[in-house]
PDB file of N, CA, C and O in Angstrom, chain B, residues numbered from 101:
ATOM      1  N   UNK B 101       0.884  -1.161  -0.298  1.00  0.00           N
ATOM      2  CA  UNK B 101      -0.041   0.183  -0.541  1.00  0.00           C
ATOM      3  C   UNK B 101       0.871   1.140   0.482  1.00  0.00           C
ATOM      4  O   UNK B 101       1.539   1.045   1.511  1.00  0.00           O
ATOM      5  N   UNK B 102       0.333   2.375  -0.753  1.00  0.00           N
ATOM      6  CA  UNK B 102       1.671   3.309  -1.059  1.00  0.00           C
ATOM      7  C   UNK B 102       0.515   4.560  -0.046  1.00  0.00           C
ATOM      8  O   UNK B 102      -0.709   4.694  -0.073  1.00  0.00           O
ATOM      9  N   UNK B 103       1.437   5.182   0.643  1.00  0.00           N
ATOM     10  CA  UNK B 103       0.467   5.742   1.591  1.00  0.00           C
ATOM     11  C   UNK B 103       0.075   7.280   1.504  1.00  0.00           C
ATOM     12  O   UNK B 103      -0.553   7.914   2.353  1.00  0.00           O
ATOM     13  N   UNK B 104       0.720   7.873  -0.039  1.00  0.00           N
ATOM     14  CA  UNK B 104      -0.203   8.389  -1.149  1.00  0.00           C
ATOM     15  C   UNK B 104      -1.717   8.595  -1.325  1.00  0.00           C
ATOM     16  O   UNK B 104      -2.384   9.629  -1.315  1.00  0.00           O
ATOM     17  N   UNK B 105      -2.136   7.029  -1.526  1.00  0.00           N
ATOM     18  CA  UNK B 105      -3.693   7.037  -1.565  1.00  0.00           C
ATOM     19  C   UNK B 105      -4.431   7.088  -0.233  1.00  0.00           C
ATOM     20  O   UNK B 105      -5.647   6.968  -0.086  1.00  0.00           O
ATOM     21  N   UNK B 106      -3.417   7.304   0.819  1.00  0.00           N
ATOM     22  CA  UNK B 106      -3.935   7.861   2.374  1.00  0.00           C
ATOM     23  C   UNK B 106      -4.863   8.582   2.054  1.00  0.00           C
ATOM     24  O   UNK B 106      -6.008   8.510   2.500  1.00  0.00           O
ATOM     25  N   UNK B 107      -4.350   9.542   1.044  1.00  0.00           N
ATOM     26  CA  UNK B 107      -4.203  11.173   1.205  1.00  0.00           C
ATOM     27  C   UNK B 107      -4.981  11.881   0.321  1.00  0.00           C
ATOM     28  O   UNK B 107      -4.669  12.195  -0.828  1.00  0.00           O
ATOM     29  N   UNK B 108      -6.369  12.204   1.103  1.00  0.00           N
ATOM     30  CA  UNK B 108      -7.656  12.775  -0.087  1.00  0.00           C
ATOM     31  C   UNK B 108      -7.541  14.787  -0.325  1.00  0.00           C
ATOM     32  O   UNK B 108      -7.188  15.687   0.438  1.00  0.00           O
ATOM     33  N   UNK B 109      -7.946  14.772  -1.490  1.00  0.00           N
ATOM     34  CA  UNK B 109      -7.808  16.432  -1.724  1.00  0.00           C
ATOM     35  C   UNK B 109      -9.267  15.926  -1.235  1.00  0.00           C
ATOM     36  O   UNK B 109      -9.783  14.810  -1.298  1.00  0.00           O
ATOM     37  N   UNK B 110      -9.742  17.161  -0.724  1.00  0.00           N
ATOM     38  CA  UNK B 110     -11.625  17.413  -0.282  1.00  0.00           C
ATOM     39  C   UNK B 110     -11.953  18.385  -0.996  1.00  0.00           C
ATOM     40  O   UNK B 110     -13.114  18.792  -1.038  1.00  0.00           O
ATOM     41  N   UNK B 111     -10.998  18.900  -1.658  1.00  0.00           N
ATOM     42  CA  UNK B 111     -11.380  19.684  -2.968  1.00  0.00           C
ATOM     43  C   UNK B 111     -10.697  18.427  -3.926  1.00  0.00           C
ATOM     44  O   UNK B 111      -9.559  18.051  -3.649  1.00  0.00           O
ATOM     45  N   UNK B 112     -11.448  17.797  -5.067  1.00  0.00           N
ATOM     46  CA  UNK B 112     -10.426  17.384  -5.574  1.00  0.00           C
ATOM     47  C   UNK B 112      -9.629  17.726  -6.749  1.00  0.00           C
ATOM     48  O   UNK B 112     -10.293  18.130  -7.703  1.00  0.00           O
ATOM     49  N   UNK B 113      -8.534  17.670  -6.888  1.00  0.00           N
ATOM     50  CA  UNK B 113      -7.350  18.232  -7.157  1.00  0.00           C
ATOM     51  C   UNK B 113      -7.646  18.494  -9.069  1.00  0.00           C
ATOM     52  O   UNK B 113      -6.586  18.869  -9.570  1.00  0.00           O
ATOM     53  N   UNK B 114      -8.352  18.422  -9.727  1.00  0.00           N
ATOM     54  CA  UNK B 114      -9.643  18.141 -10.793  1.00  0.00           C
ATOM     55  C   UNK B 114     -10.232  19.636 -10.928  1.00  0.00           C
ATOM     56  O   UNK B 114     -10.353  20.176 -12.028  1.00  0.00           O
ATOM     57  N   UNK B 115     -10.530  20.158  -9.906  1.00  0.00           N
ATOM     58  CA  UNK B 115     -10.839  21.302  -9.952  1.00  0.00           C
ATOM     59  C   UNK B 115     -10.195  22.378  -9.615  1.00  0.00           C
ATOM     60  O   UNK B 115     -10.835  23.367  -9.256  1.00  0.00           O
ATOM     61  N   UNK B 116      -8.547  22.396  -9.675  1.00  0.00           N
ATOM     62  CA  UNK B 116      -7.790  22.911  -9.919  1.00  0.00           C
ATOM     63  C   UNK B 116      -7.863  24.645  -9.320  1.00  0.00           C
ATOM     64  O   UNK B 116      -7.357  25.646  -9.827  1.00  0.00           O
ATOM     65  N   UNK B 117      -8.364  24.563  -8.561  1.00  0.00           N
ATOM     66  CA  UNK B 117      -9.021  26.223  -7.580  1.00  0.00           C
ATOM     67  C   UNK B 117      -7.257  26.268  -6.813  1.00  0.00           C
ATOM     68  O   UNK B 117      -6.510  25.313  -6.604  1.00  0.00           O
ATOM     69  N   UNK B 118      -7.098  27.285  -6.625  1.00  0.00           N
ATOM     70  CA  UNK B 118      -6.087  27.488  -6.558  1.00  0.00           C
ATOM     71  C   UNK B 118      -5.391  26.748  -4.801  1.00  0.00           C
ATOM     72  O   UNK B 118      -4.289  26.344  -4.429  1.00  0.00           O
ATOM     73  N   UNK B 119      -6.773  26.896  -4.141  1.00  0.00           N
ATOM     74  CA  UNK B 119      -6.566  26.052  -2.474  1.00  0.00           C
ATOM     75  C   UNK B 119      -6.785  24.615  -2.651  1.00  0.00           C
ATOM     76  O   UNK B 119      -7.318  24.008  -1.722  1.00  0.00           O
ATOM     77  N   UNK B 120      -6.408  23.917  -3.832  1.00  0.00           N
ATOM     78  CA  UNK B 120      -6.029  22.367  -4.022  1.00  0.00           C
ATOM     79  C   UNK B 120      -4.814  21.861  -3.353  1.00  0.00           C
ATOM     80  O   UNK B 120      -4.570  20.664  -3.202  1.00  0.00           O
ATOM     81  N   UNK B 121      -4.290  22.544  -3.079  1.00  0.00           N
ATOM     82  CA  UNK B 121      -2.789  21.721  -2.394  1.00  0.00           C
ATOM     83  C   UNK B 121      -2.527  22.166  -1.324  1.00  0.00           C
ATOM     84  O   UNK B 121      -1.383  21.931  -0.933  1.00  0.00           O
ATOM     85  N   UNK B 122      -3.521  23.052  -0.324  1.00  0.00           N
ATOM     86  CA  UNK B 122      -3.242  23.621   0.482  1.00  0.00           C
ATOM     87  C   UNK B 122      -3.667  22.325   1.849  1.00  0.00           C
ATOM     88  O   UNK B 122      -4.527  21.456   1.702  1.00  0.00           O
ATOM     89  N   UNK B 123      -2.818  22.515   3.109  1.00  0.00           N
ATOM     90  CA  UNK B 123      -2.441  21.554   3.604  1.00  0.00           C
ATOM     91  C   UNK B 123      -4.513  21.386   4.122  1.00  0.00           C
ATOM     92  O   UNK B 123      -5.219  20.378   4.096  1.00  0.00           O
ATOM     93  N   UNK B 124      -4.890  22.890   4.544  1.00  0.00           N
ATOM     94  CA  UNK B 124      -6.063  22.992   4.809  1.00  0.00           C
ATOM     95  C   UNK B 124      -7.544  21.812   3.868  1.00  0.00           C
ATOM     96  O   UNK B 124      -8.693  21.527   4.206  1.00  0.00           O
ATOM     97  N   UNK B 125      -6.813  21.501   2.816  1.00  0.00           N
ATOM     98  CA  UNK B 125      -7.554  21.027   2.130  1.00  0.00           C
ATOM     99  C   UNK B 125      -7.414  19.350   1.670  1.00  0.00           C
ATOM    100  O   UNK B 125      -8.155  18.886   0.803  1.00  0.00           O
ATOM    101  N   UNK B 126      -6.560  18.668   2.241  1.00  0.00           N
ATOM    102  CA  UNK B 126      -6.023  17.266   2.427  1.00  0.00           C
ATOM    103  C   UNK B 126      -6.352  16.884   3.779  1.00  0.00           C
ATOM    104  O   UNK B 126      -5.995  17.633   4.688  1.00  0.00           O
ATOM    105  N   UNK B 127      -6.956  15.867   4.029  1.00  0.00           N
ATOM    106  CA  UNK B 127      -6.824  14.964   5.253  1.00  0.00           C
ATOM    107  C   UNK B 127      -6.947  13.587   5.076  1.00  0.00           C
ATOM    108  O   UNK B 127      -7.416  13.292   3.977  1.00  0.00           O
ATOM    109  N   UNK B 128      -6.657  12.580   5.857  1.00  0.00           N
ATOM    110  CA  UNK B 128      -6.261  11.211   5.476  1.00  0.00           C
ATOM    111  C   UNK B 128      -7.425  10.558   5.486  1.00  0.00           C
ATOM    112  O   UNK B 128      -8.086  10.897   6.467  1.00  0.00           O
ATOM    113  N   UNK B 129      -7.941   9.795   4.839  1.00  0.00           N
ATOM    114  CA  UNK B 129      -8.718   8.950   4.265  1.00  0.00           C
ATOM    115  C   UNK B 129      -8.510   7.477   4.059  1.00  0.00           C
ATOM    116  O   UNK B 129      -8.028   7.335   2.935  1.00  0.00           O
ATOM    117  N   UNK B 130      -8.746   5.733   4.963  1.00  0.00           N
ATOM    118  CA  UNK B 130      -8.260   4.545   4.485  1.00  0.00           C
ATOM    119  C   UNK B 130      -8.537   4.527   3.359  1.00  0.00           C
ATOM    120  O   UNK B 130      -9.674   4.866   3.028  1.00  0.00           O
ATOM    121  N   UNK B 131      -7.577   4.121   2.384  1.00  0.00           N
ATOM    122  CA  UNK B 131      -7.143   3.780   0.877  1.00  0.00           C
ATOM    123  C   UNK B 131      -7.789   3.281  -0.046  1.00  0.00           C
ATOM    124  O   UNK B 131      -7.621   3.337  -1.264  1.00  0.00           O
ATOM    125  N   UNK B 132      -9.076   2.434   1.004  1.00  0.00           N
ATOM    126  CA  UNK B 132     -10.829   1.555   0.280  1.00  0.00           C
ATOM    127  C   UNK B 132     -11.644   2.471   0.191  1.00  0.00           C
ATOM    128  O   UNK B 132     -12.516   2.322  -0.666  1.00  0.00           O
ATOM    129  N   UNK B 133     -11.671   4.056   1.240  1.00  0.00           N
ATOM    130  CA  UNK B 133     -12.742   5.073   0.795  1.00  0.00           C
ATOM    131  C   UNK B 133     -12.067   5.599   0.101  1.00  0.00           C
ATOM    132  O   UNK B 133     -12.763   6.063  -0.801  1.00  0.00           O
ATOM    133  N   UNK B 134     -10.211   6.020  -0.160  1.00  0.00           N
ATOM    134  CA  UNK B 134     -10.312   6.958  -0.900  1.00  0.00           C
ATOM    135  C   UNK B 134     -10.219   7.067  -2.458  1.00  0.00           C
ATOM    136  O   UNK B 134     -10.349   8.032  -3.211  1.00  0.00           O
ATOM    137  N   UNK B 135      -9.914   5.574  -2.712  1.00  0.00           N
ATOM    138  CA  UNK B 135     -10.108   5.842  -4.313  1.00  0.00           C
ATOM    139  C   UNK B 135     -11.154   5.345  -4.725  1.00  0.00           C
ATOM    140  O   UNK B 135     -11.037   4.786  -5.816  1.00  0.00           O
ATOM    141  N   UNK B 136     -12.515   5.325  -4.104  1.00  0.00           N
ATOM    142  CA  UNK B 136     -14.124   5.761  -4.389  1.00  0.00           C
ATOM    143  C   UNK B 136     -14.364   6.933  -4.384  1.00  0.00           C
ATOM    144  O   UNK B 136     -15.377   7.395  -4.908  1.00  0.00           O
ATOM    145  N   UNK B 137     -13.460   7.649  -3.781  1.00  0.00           N
ATOM    146  CA  UNK B 137     -13.956   8.774  -3.526  1.00  0.00           C
ATOM    147  C   UNK B 137     -13.852   9.816  -5.047  1.00  0.00           C
ATOM    148  O   UNK B 137     -14.650  10.645  -5.484  1.00  0.00           O
ATOM    149  N   UNK B 138     -12.235   9.246  -5.685  1.00  0.00           N
ATOM    150  CA  UNK B 138     -12.578  10.466  -7.007  1.00  0.00           C
ATOM    151  C   UNK B 138     -12.133  11.583  -7.111  1.00  0.00           C
ATOM    152  O   UNK B 138     -11.226  12.075  -6.440  1.00  0.00           O
ATOM    153  N   UNK B 139     -12.991  12.272  -8.316  1.00  0.00           N
ATOM    154  CA  UNK B 139     -13.256  13.713  -8.128  1.00  0.00           C
ATOM    155  C   UNK B 139     -14.907  14.375  -7.660  1.00  0.00           C
ATOM    156  O   UNK B 139     -15.534  15.320  -8.138  1.00  0.00           O
ATOM    157  N   UNK B 140     -15.205  13.538  -6.675  1.00  0.00           N
ATOM    158  CA  UNK B 140     -16.616  14.314  -6.251  1.00  0.00           C
ATOM    159  C   UNK B 140     -16.347  15.201  -5.919  1.00  0.00           C
ATOM    160  O   UNK B 140     -15.180  15.586  -5.974  1.00  0.00           O
ATOM    161  N   UNK B 141     -17.508  16.041  -5.337  1.00  0.00           N
ATOM    162  CA  UNK B 141     -17.585  17.031  -5.130  1.00  0.00           C
ATOM    163  C   UNK B 141     -17.747  17.179  -3.458  1.00  0.00           C
ATOM    164  O   UNK B 141     -18.469  16.438  -2.791  1.00  0.00           O
ATOM    165  N   UNK B 142     -16.891  18.341  -2.880  1.00  0.00           N
ATOM    166  CA  UNK B 142     -17.016  17.606  -1.506  1.00  0.00           C
ATOM    167  C   UNK B 142     -18.186  17.623  -0.682  1.00  0.00           C
ATOM    168  O   UNK B 142     -17.882  17.299   0.467  1.00  0.00           O
ATOM    169  N   UNK B 143     -19.397  17.872  -0.816  1.00  0.00           N
ATOM    170  CA  UNK B 143     -20.600  17.689  -0.513  1.00  0.00           C
ATOM    171  C   UNK B 143     -20.859  16.272  -0.752  1.00  0.00           C
ATOM    172  O   UNK B 143     -21.118  15.355   0.026  1.00  0.00           O
ATOM    173  N   UNK B 144     -20.735  16.317  -1.932  1.00  0.00           N
ATOM    174  CA  UNK B 144     -21.163  14.233  -1.928  1.00  0.00           C
ATOM    175  C   UNK B 144     -20.140  13.208  -1.117  1.00  0.00           C
ATOM    176  O   UNK B 144     -20.404  12.006  -1.077  1.00  0.00           O
ATOM    177  N   UNK B 145     -18.552  13.935  -0.253  1.00  0.00           N
ATOM    178  CA  UNK B 145     -18.143  13.021   0.110  1.00  0.00           C
ATOM    179  C   UNK B 145     -18.023  12.885   1.411  1.00  0.00           C
ATOM    180  O   UNK B 145     -17.354  12.037   2.003  1.00  0.00           O
ATOM    181  N   UNK B 146     -19.091  14.265   2.140  1.00  0.00           N
ATOM    182  CA  UNK B 146     -19.157  14.570   3.806  1.00  0.00           C
ATOM    183  C   UNK B 146     -19.226  12.601   4.672  1.00  0.00           C
ATOM    184  O   UNK B 146     -18.549  11.907   5.431  1.00  0.00           O
ATOM    185  N   UNK B 147     -20.407  12.527   3.943  1.00  0.00           N
ATOM    186  CA  UNK B 147     -21.106  11.252   4.539  1.00  0.00           C
ATOM    187  C   UNK B 147     -19.774  10.248   4.192  1.00  0.00           C
ATOM    188  O   UNK B 147     -18.953  10.046   5.087  1.00  0.00           O
ATOM    189  N   UNK B 148     -19.678   9.908   3.454  1.00  0.00           N
ATOM    190  CA  UNK B 148     -17.667   9.146   3.918  1.00  0.00           C
ATOM    191  C   UNK B 148     -17.407   9.232   5.076  1.00  0.00           C
ATOM    192  O   UNK B 148     -17.718   8.512   6.025  1.00  0.00           O
ATOM    193  N   UNK B 149     -16.330  10.885   4.955  1.00  0.00           N
ATOM    194  CA  UNK B 149     -15.369  11.384   5.841  1.00  0.00           C
ATOM    195  C   UNK B 149     -16.058  10.972   7.143  1.00  0.00           C
ATOM    196  O   UNK B 149     -15.345  10.590   8.072  1.00  0.00           O
ATOM    197  N   UNK B 150     -17.483  11.020   7.295  1.00  0.00           N
ATOM    198  CA  UNK B 150     -17.843  10.740   8.868  1.00  0.00           C
ATOM    199  C   UNK B 150     -17.508   9.220   9.280  1.00  0.00           C
ATOM    200  O   UNK B 150     -17.129   8.968  10.423  1.00  0.00           O
ATOM    201  N   UNK B 151     -17.657   8.244   8.329  1.00  0.00           N
ATOM    202  CA  UNK B 151     -17.221   6.779   8.415  1.00  0.00           C
ATOM    203  C   UNK B 151     -16.278   6.805   8.125  1.00  0.00           C
ATOM    204  O   UNK B 151     -16.166   6.445   6.953  1.00  0.00           O
ATOM    205  N   UNK B 152     -15.019   7.168   8.771  1.00  0.00           N
ATOM    206  CA  UNK B 152     -13.876   7.168   8.498  1.00  0.00           C
ATOM    207  C   UNK B 152     -12.770   6.247   9.400  1.00  0.00           C
ATOM    208  O   UNK B 152     -11.933   5.373   9.173  1.00  0.00           O
ATOM    209  N   UNK B 153     -13.585   7.403  11.197  1.00  0.00           N
ATOM    210  CA  UNK B 153     -13.140   6.487  12.162  1.00  0.00           C
ATOM    211  C   UNK B 153     -11.622   7.698  12.869  1.00  0.00           C
ATOM    212  O   UNK B 153     -10.948   7.917  13.875  1.00  0.00           O
ATOM    213  N   UNK B 154     -11.849   8.170  11.347  1.00  0.00           N
ATOM    214  CA  UNK B 154     -10.322   9.216  11.730  1.00  0.00           C
ATOM    215  C   UNK B 154     -11.489  10.273  12.409  1.00  0.00           C
ATOM    216  O   UNK B 154     -12.682  10.279  12.106  1.00  0.00           O
ATOM    217  N   UNK B 155     -10.863  11.105  13.346  1.00  0.00           N
ATOM    218  CA  UNK B 155     -11.590  12.400  13.779  1.00  0.00           C
ATOM    219  C   UNK B 155     -11.120  13.910  12.611  1.00  0.00           C
ATOM    220  O   UNK B 155     -11.881  14.774  12.175  1.00  0.00           O
ATOM    221  N   UNK B 156     -10.324  13.826  12.491  1.00  0.00           N
ATOM    222  CA  UNK B 156     -10.062  14.360  11.809  1.00  0.00           C
ATOM    223  C   UNK B 156     -10.581  14.834  10.400  1.00  0.00           C
ATOM    224  O   UNK B 156     -10.925  15.953  10.018  1.00  0.00           O
ATOM    225  N   UNK B 157     -10.516  13.426   9.644  1.00  0.00           N
ATOM    226  CA  UNK B 157     -11.593  13.644   8.375  1.00  0.00           C
ATOM    227  C   UNK B 157     -13.269  13.058   9.236  1.00  0.00           C
ATOM    228  O   UNK B 157     -13.948  12.113   8.833  1.00  0.00           O
ATOM    229  N   UNK B 158     -13.500  13.689  10.112  1.00  0.00           N
ATOM    230  CA  UNK B 158     -14.895  13.074  10.598  1.00  0.00           C
ATOM    231  C   UNK B 158     -15.421  15.184  11.079  1.00  0.00           C
ATOM    232  O   UNK B 158     -16.456  15.824  10.899  1.00  0.00           O
ATOM    233  N   UNK B 159     -14.408  15.452  11.540  1.00  0.00           N
ATOM    234  CA  UNK B 159     -14.847  16.752  11.690  1.00  0.00           C
ATOM    235  C   UNK B 159     -14.946  17.778  10.361  1.00  0.00           C
ATOM    236  O   UNK B 159     -15.579  18.819  10.534  1.00  0.00           O
ATOM    237  N   UNK B 160     -14.302  17.509   8.944  1.00  0.00           N
ATOM    238  CA  UNK B 160     -13.968  17.668   7.870  1.00  0.00           C
ATOM    239  C   UNK B 160     -15.789  17.203   7.142  1.00  0.00           C
ATOM    240  O   UNK B 160     -16.344  17.692   6.158  1.00  0.00           O
ATOM    241  N   UNK B 161     -16.341  16.025   8.178  1.00  0.00           N
ATOM    242  CA  UNK B 161     -17.178  16.086   7.262  1.00  0.00           C
ATOM    243  C   UNK B 161     -18.630  16.335   7.470  1.00  0.00           C
ATOM    244  O   UNK B 161     -19.573  16.332   6.679  1.00  0.00           O
ATOM    245  N   UNK B 162     -18.517  16.647   9.320  1.00  0.00           N
ATOM    246  CA  UNK B 162     -19.779  17.447  10.112  1.00  0.00           C
ATOM    247  C   UNK B 162     -19.505  18.494  10.016  1.00  0.00           C
ATOM    248  O   UNK B 162     -20.215  19.172  10.758  1.00  0.00           O
ATOM    249  N   UNK B 163     -18.409  19.398   9.156  1.00  0.00           N
ATOM    250  CA  UNK B 163     -18.345  20.649   8.660  1.00  0.00           C
ATOM    251  C   UNK B 163     -18.962  21.314   7.093  1.00  0.00           C
ATOM    252  O   UNK B 163     -19.764  22.242   6.994  1.00  0.00           O
ATOM    253  N   UNK B 164     -18.487  20.735   6.242  1.00  0.00           N
ATOM    254  CA  UNK B 164     -19.962  20.759   4.884  1.00  0.00           C
ATOM    255  C   UNK B 164     -20.764  19.876   5.350  1.00  0.00           C
ATOM    256  O   UNK B 164     -21.134  19.676   4.193  1.00  0.00           O
ATOM    257  N   UNK B 165     -21.583  18.928   6.132  1.00  0.00           N
ATOM    258  CA  UNK B 165     -22.391  18.767   6.102  1.00  0.00           C
ATOM    259  C   UNK B 165     -23.243  20.276   6.979  1.00  0.00           C
ATOM    260  O   UNK B 165     -24.112  21.000   6.495  1.00  0.00           O
ATOM    261  N   UNK B 166     -22.722  20.347   8.127  1.00  0.00           N
ATOM    262  CA  UNK B 166     -23.316  21.784   8.595  1.00  0.00           C
ATOM    263  C   UNK B 166     -23.288  22.611   7.730  1.00  0.00           C
ATOM    264  O   UNK B 166     -24.418  22.905   7.342  1.00  0.00           O
ATOM    265  N   UNK B 167     -22.247  23.290   7.094  1.00  0.00           N
ATOM    266  CA  UNK B 167     -22.203  24.589   6.351  1.00  0.00           C
ATOM    267  C   UNK B 167     -22.814  24.673   4.641  1.00  0.00           C
ATOM    268  O   UNK B 167     -23.338  25.626   4.064  1.00  0.00           O
ATOM    269  N   UNK B 168     -22.478  23.153   4.093  1.00  0.00           N
ATOM    270  CA  UNK B 168     -23.272  22.798   2.860  1.00  0.00           C
ATOM    271  C   UNK B 168     -22.214  23.559   2.040  1.00  0.00           C
ATOM    272  O   UNK B 168     -22.536  24.364   1.167  1.00  0.00           O
ATOM    273  N   UNK B 169     -20.740  23.227   2.406  1.00  0.00           N
ATOM    274  CA  UNK B 169     -19.576  23.545   1.533  1.00  0.00           C
ATOM    275  C   UNK B 169     -18.822  24.042   1.986  1.00  0.00           C
ATOM    276  O   UNK B 169     -18.833  24.814   2.945  1.00  0.00           O
ATOM    277  N   UNK B 170     -17.724  23.537   1.126  1.00  0.00           N
ATOM    278  CA  UNK B 170     -16.416  23.421   1.371  1.00  0.00           C
ATOM    279  C   UNK B 170     -15.661  24.285   0.414  1.00  0.00           C
ATOM    280  O   UNK B 170     -15.394  23.873  -0.714  1.00  0.00           O
ATOM    281  N   UNK B 171     -15.265  25.619   0.885  1.00  0.00           N
ATOM    282  CA  UNK B 171     -14.681  26.660  -0.137  1.00  0.00           C
ATOM    283  C   UNK B 171     -13.202  26.681   0.360  1.00  0.00           C
ATOM    284  O   UNK B 171     -12.620  25.893   1.105  1.00  0.00           O
ATOM    285  N   UNK B 172     -12.729  27.895  -0.316  1.00  0.00           N
ATOM    286  CA  UNK B 172     -11.068  28.459  -0.203  1.00  0.00           C
ATOM    287  C   UNK B 172     -11.624  28.818   0.931  1.00  0.00           C
ATOM    288  O   UNK B 172     -11.873  27.686   1.347  1.00  0.00           O
ATOM    289  N   UNK B 173     -12.023  29.545   1.779  1.00  0.00           N
ATOM    290  CA  UNK B 173     -12.129  30.415   3.105  1.00  0.00           C
ATOM    291  C   UNK B 173     -12.602  28.896   4.011  1.00  0.00           C
ATOM    292  O   UNK B 173     -12.498  29.044   5.228  1.00  0.00           O
ATOM    293  N   UNK B 174     -13.052  27.618   3.602  1.00  0.00           N
ATOM    294  CA  UNK B 174     -13.166  26.574   4.998  1.00  0.00           C
ATOM    295  C   UNK B 174     -11.613  26.074   5.316  1.00  0.00           C
ATOM    296  O   UNK B 174     -11.085  25.948   6.421  1.00  0.00           O
ATOM    297  N   UNK B 175     -10.772  25.708   3.358  1.00  0.00           N
ATOM    298  CA  UNK B 175      -9.457  25.846   3.358  1.00  0.00           C
ATOM    299  C   UNK B 175      -8.424  26.609   4.289  1.00  0.00           C
ATOM    300  O   UNK B 175      -7.423  26.174   4.858  1.00  0.00           O
ATOM    301  N   UNK B 176      -8.980  27.889   4.268  1.00  0.00           N
ATOM    302  CA  UNK B 176      -8.233  28.874   4.667  1.00  0.00           C
ATOM    303  C   UNK B 176      -8.136  28.623   6.309  1.00  0.00           C
ATOM    304  O   UNK B 176      -7.067  28.846   6.878  1.00  0.00           O
ATOM    305  N   UNK B 177      -9.399  28.106   7.110  1.00  0.00           N
ATOM    306  CA  UNK B 177      -9.397  28.890   7.727  1.00  0.00           C
ATOM    307  C   UNK B 177      -9.530  26.905   9.220  1.00  0.00           C
ATOM    308  O   UNK B 177      -9.678  26.694  10.424  1.00  0.00           O
ATOM    309  N   UNK B 178      -9.256  25.744   7.369  1.00  0.00           N
ATOM    310  CA  UNK B 178      -8.445  24.772   8.136  1.00  0.00           C
ATOM    311  C   UNK B 178      -6.735  24.772   8.762  1.00  0.00           C
ATOM    312  O   UNK B 178      -6.015  24.343   9.664  1.00  0.00           O
ATOM    313  N   UNK B 179      -6.762  25.710   7.357  1.00  0.00           N
ATOM    314  CA  UNK B 179      -4.818  25.706   7.286  1.00  0.00           C
ATOM    315  C   UNK B 179      -5.041  25.940   8.524  1.00  0.00           C
ATOM    316  O   UNK B 179      -5.023  25.044   9.369  1.00  0.00           O
ATOM    317  N   UNK B 180      -5.335  27.466   8.849  1.00  0.00           N
ATOM    318  CA  UNK B 180      -4.700  28.203  10.553  1.00  0.00           C
ATOM    319  C   UNK B 180      -5.317  27.258  11.643  1.00  0.00           C
ATOM    320  O   UNK B 180      -4.864  27.358  12.784  1.00  0.00           O
ATOM    321  N   UNK B 181      -6.221  26.433  11.413  1.00  0.00           N
ATOM    322  CA  UNK B 181      -5.925  25.442  12.839  1.00  0.00           C
ATOM    323  C   UNK B 181      -4.838  24.194  12.770  1.00  0.00           C
ATOM    324  O   UNK B 181      -4.082  23.755  13.637  1.00  0.00           O
ATOM    325  N   UNK B 182      -4.998  23.906  11.769  1.00  0.00           N
ATOM    326  CA  UNK B 182      -3.907  22.737  11.384  1.00  0.00           C
ATOM    327  C   UNK B 182      -2.667  23.596  12.096  1.00  0.00           C
ATOM    328  O   UNK B 182      -2.314  23.254  13.225  1.00  0.00           O
ATOM    329  N   UNK B 183      -1.997  24.733  11.421  1.00  0.00           N
ATOM    330  CA  UNK B 183      -1.137  25.517  11.999  1.00  0.00           C
ATOM    331  C   UNK B 183      -1.117  25.768  13.460  1.00  0.00           C
ATOM    332  O   UNK B 183      -0.489  24.826  13.944  1.00  0.00           O
ATOM    333  N   UNK B 184      -1.366  26.298  14.078  1.00  0.00           N
ATOM    334  CA  UNK B 184      -1.787  26.506  15.145  1.00  0.00           C
ATOM    335  C   UNK B 184      -2.081  25.303  16.445  1.00  0.00           C
ATOM    336  O   UNK B 184      -2.089  25.495  17.661  1.00  0.00           O
ATOM    337  N   UNK B 185      -2.277  24.209  15.784  1.00  0.00           N
ATOM    338  CA  UNK B 185      -1.883  23.118  16.233  1.00  0.00           C
ATOM    339  C   UNK B 185      -0.994  22.575  16.423  1.00  0.00           C
ATOM    340  O   UNK B 185      -0.741  22.125  17.540  1.00  0.00           O
ATOM    341  N   UNK B 186      -0.149  22.420  15.302  1.00  0.00           N
ATOM    342  CA  UNK B 186       1.549  22.152  14.834  1.00  0.00           C
ATOM    343  C   UNK B 186       1.808  22.898  15.935  1.00  0.00           C
ATOM    344  O   UNK B 186       2.068  22.218  16.927  1.00  0.00           O
ATOM    345  N   UNK B 187       1.824  24.202  16.104  1.00  0.00           N
ATOM    346  CA  UNK B 187       2.151  25.029  17.102  1.00  0.00           C
ATOM    347  C   UNK B 187       2.298  24.986  18.779  1.00  0.00           C
ATOM    348  O   UNK B 187       3.092  25.513  19.558  1.00  0.00           O
ATOM    349  N   UNK B 188       1.627  24.472  18.877  1.00  0.00           N
ATOM    350  CA  UNK B 188       1.082  24.598  20.110  1.00  0.00           C
ATOM    351  C   UNK B 188       1.430  22.736  20.952  1.00  0.00           C
ATOM    352  O   UNK B 188       1.430  22.422  22.142  1.00  0.00           O
ATOM    353  N   UNK B 189       1.675  21.902  19.730  1.00  0.00           N
ATOM    354  CA  UNK B 189       1.743  20.539  19.847  1.00  0.00           C
ATOM    355  C   UNK B 189       3.679  20.283  19.971  1.00  0.00           C
ATOM    356  O   UNK B 189       4.357  19.536  20.676  1.00  0.00           O
ATOM    357  N   UNK B 190       3.974  21.140  19.091  1.00  0.00           N
ATOM    358  CA  UNK B 190       5.704  20.641  18.497  1.00  0.00           C
ATOM    359  C   UNK B 190       6.415  22.304  19.045  1.00  0.00           C
ATOM    360  O   UNK B 190       7.384  22.561  18.331  1.00  0.00           O
ATOM    361  N   UNK B 191       6.145  23.454  20.132  1.00  0.00           N
ATOM    362  CA  UNK B 191       7.257  24.571  19.981  1.00  0.00           C
ATOM    363  C   UNK B 191       8.481  24.056  19.812  1.00  0.00           C
ATOM    364  O   UNK B 191       9.451  24.802  19.679  1.00  0.00           O
TER     365      UNK B 191
END
């Protein structure tokens, strides 16, 4: 199994959005789920994220379901949360 298959782009790479490769747009996903998501829009991936068993991925699914959207602002906010977490944990 290749580790890269476990990294999921929430906004698909095929969208070519400016935020596609930001850390806030990436999440871990079990390989068997990741390959099934393909280039689906984030709103159609939310339910699968909720069943991943991974807290960070499940939080993304909840956010998408709550807000009904995953956009550049969502990615930027998540990037900042990840950044703050890393600074707090690994000062």
